PDB file of C-alpha atoms in Angstrom:
ATOM      1  CA  UNK A 299       1.801  -8.754 -27.874  1.00 63.00           C
ATOM      2  CA  UNK A 300      -1.128  -8.628 -30.485  1.00 78.00           C
ATOM      3  CA  UNK A 301      -0.016  -4.803 -30.614  1.00 89.00           C
ATOM      4  CA  UNK A 302       3.441  -5.678 -31.606  1.00 87.00           C
ATOM      5  CA  UNK A 303       3.338  -5.166 -35.245  1.00 91.00           C
ATOM      6  CA  UNK A 304       1.739  -1.886 -34.739  1.00 94.00           C
ATOM      7  CA  UNK A 305       4.036  -0.879 -32.485  1.00 93.00           C
ATOM      8  CA  UNK A 306       6.769  -1.650 -35.018  1.00 92.00           C
ATOM      9  CA  UNK A 307       5.477   0.074 -37.928  1.00 95.00           C
ATOM     10  CA  UNK A 308       4.992   3.301 -35.361  1.00 95.00           C
ATOM     11  CA  UNK A 309       8.566   2.872 -34.575  1.00 94.00           C
ATOM     12  CA  UNK A 310       9.745   2.514 -38.040  1.00 95.00           C
ATOM     13  CA  UNK A 311       7.336   5.715 -39.291  1.00 97.00           C
ATOM     14  CA  UNK A 312       9.172   8.085 -36.358  1.00 97.00           C
ATOM     15  CA  UNK A 313      12.471   6.509 -36.532  1.00 96.00           C
ATOM     16  CA  UNK A 314      12.465   7.428 -40.404  1.00 97.00           C
ATOM     17  CA  UNK A 315      10.840  10.728 -39.704  1.00 97.00           C
ATOM     18  CA  UNK A 316      13.733  11.871 -36.750  1.00 96.00           C
ATOM     19  CA  UNK A 317      16.467  10.120 -39.134  1.00 96.00           C
ATOM     20  CA  UNK A 318      15.431  12.117 -42.053  1.00 96.00           C
ATOM     21  CA  UNK A 319      14.917  15.445 -40.345  1.00 96.00           C
ATOM     22  CA  UNK A 320      18.134  15.258 -38.680  1.00 95.00           C
ATOM     23  CA  UNK A 321      20.335  14.413 -41.819  1.00 95.00           C
ATOM     24  CA  UNK A 322      18.667  17.277 -43.899  1.00 94.00           C
ATOM     25  CA  UNK A 323      18.692  19.794 -41.091  1.00 95.00           C
ATOM     26  CA  UNK A 324      22.436  19.045 -40.187  1.00 93.00           C
ATOM     27  CA  UNK A 325      24.087  19.444 -43.596  1.00 90.00           C
ATOM     28  CA  UNK A 326      23.439  22.610 -45.785  1.00 89.00           C
ATOM     29  CA  UNK A 327      23.949  20.813 -49.224  1.00 92.00           C
ATOM     30  CA  UNK A 328      20.870  18.770 -50.015  1.00 92.00           C
ATOM     31  CA  UNK A 329      23.026  16.527 -52.372  1.00 94.00           C
ATOM     32  CA  UNK A 330      25.304  15.636 -49.717  1.00 95.00           C
ATOM     33  CA  UNK A 331      22.268  14.958 -47.260  1.00 94.00           C
ATOM     34  CA  UNK A 332      20.741  12.445 -49.522  1.00 95.00           C
ATOM     35  CA  UNK A 333      24.176  10.651 -49.923  1.00 95.00           C
ATOM     36  CA  UNK A 334      24.461  10.289 -46.064  1.00 95.00           C
ATOM     37  CA  UNK A 335      20.883   9.230 -45.386  1.00 96.00           C
ATOM     38  CA  UNK A 336      20.839   5.536 -46.035  1.00 96.00           C
ATOM     39  CA  UNK A 337      24.033   5.414 -43.987  1.00 97.00           C
ATOM     40  CA  UNK A 338      22.667   6.898 -41.034  1.00 96.00           C
ATOM     41  CA  UNK A 339      19.202   5.204 -41.241  1.00 97.00           C
ATOM     42  CA  UNK A 340      21.383   2.096 -41.284  1.00 97.00           C
ATOM     43  CA  UNK A 341      23.429   3.095 -38.085  1.00 97.00           C
ATOM     44  CA  UNK A 342      20.214   4.264 -36.662  1.00 96.00           C
ATOM     45  CA  UNK A 343      18.358   0.908 -36.862  1.00 96.00           C
ATOM     46  CA  UNK A 344      21.564  -1.310 -36.372  1.00 97.00           C
ATOM     47  CA  UNK A 345      22.126   0.761 -33.168  1.00 97.00           C
ATOM     48  CA  UNK A 346      18.367  -0.002 -32.073  1.00 96.00           C
ATOM     49  CA  UNK A 347      18.701  -3.734 -32.731  1.00 95.00           C
ATOM     50  CA  UNK A 348      22.070  -3.870 -30.730  1.00 98.00           C
ATOM     51  CA  UNK A 349      20.222  -1.994 -28.081  1.00 96.00           C
ATOM     52  CA  UNK A 350      17.233  -4.522 -28.556  1.00 94.00           C
ATOM     53  CA  UNK A 351      19.440  -7.518 -27.890  1.00 96.00           C
ATOM     54  CA  UNK A 352      21.360  -6.186 -24.994  1.00 97.00           C
ATOM     55  CA  UNK A 353      17.889  -5.661 -23.289  1.00 95.00           C
ATOM     56  CA  UNK A 354      16.748  -9.516 -24.009  1.00 93.00           C
ATOM     57  CA  UNK A 355      20.157 -10.580 -22.702  1.00 94.00           C
ATOM     58  CA  UNK A 356      19.740  -8.472 -19.564  1.00 93.00           C
ATOM     59  CA  UNK A 357      16.359  -9.760 -19.074  1.00 91.00           C
ATOM     60  CA  UNK A 358      17.142 -13.079 -19.804  1.00 91.00           C
ATOM     61  CA  UNK A 359      20.118 -13.003 -17.079  1.00 91.00           C
ATOM     62  CA  UNK A 360      18.280 -11.087 -14.336  1.00 89.00           C
ATOM     63  CA  UNK A 361      15.324 -13.201 -14.887  1.00 86.00           C
ATOM     64  CA  UNK A 362      17.052 -16.444 -14.246  1.00 81.00           C
ATOM     65  CA  UNK A 363      18.701 -15.367 -10.774  1.00 75.00           C
ATOM     66  CA  UNK A 364      15.475 -15.214  -9.095  1.00 66.00           C
TER      67      UNK A 364
END
């Protein structure tokens, strides 16, 4: 667990790069892409957070069965 902050930082860096590139490549107009970028970032990181919660619930549920 001592590497958790480094892994979180790398995830944030790569996630930001992926969302930014996807936003600007999907829209021909940079002005619209800049306006859509915050919403896409929020959607991406909120989706990742929901996935983490689901995985932790599953881990807690299935680990307690044994």
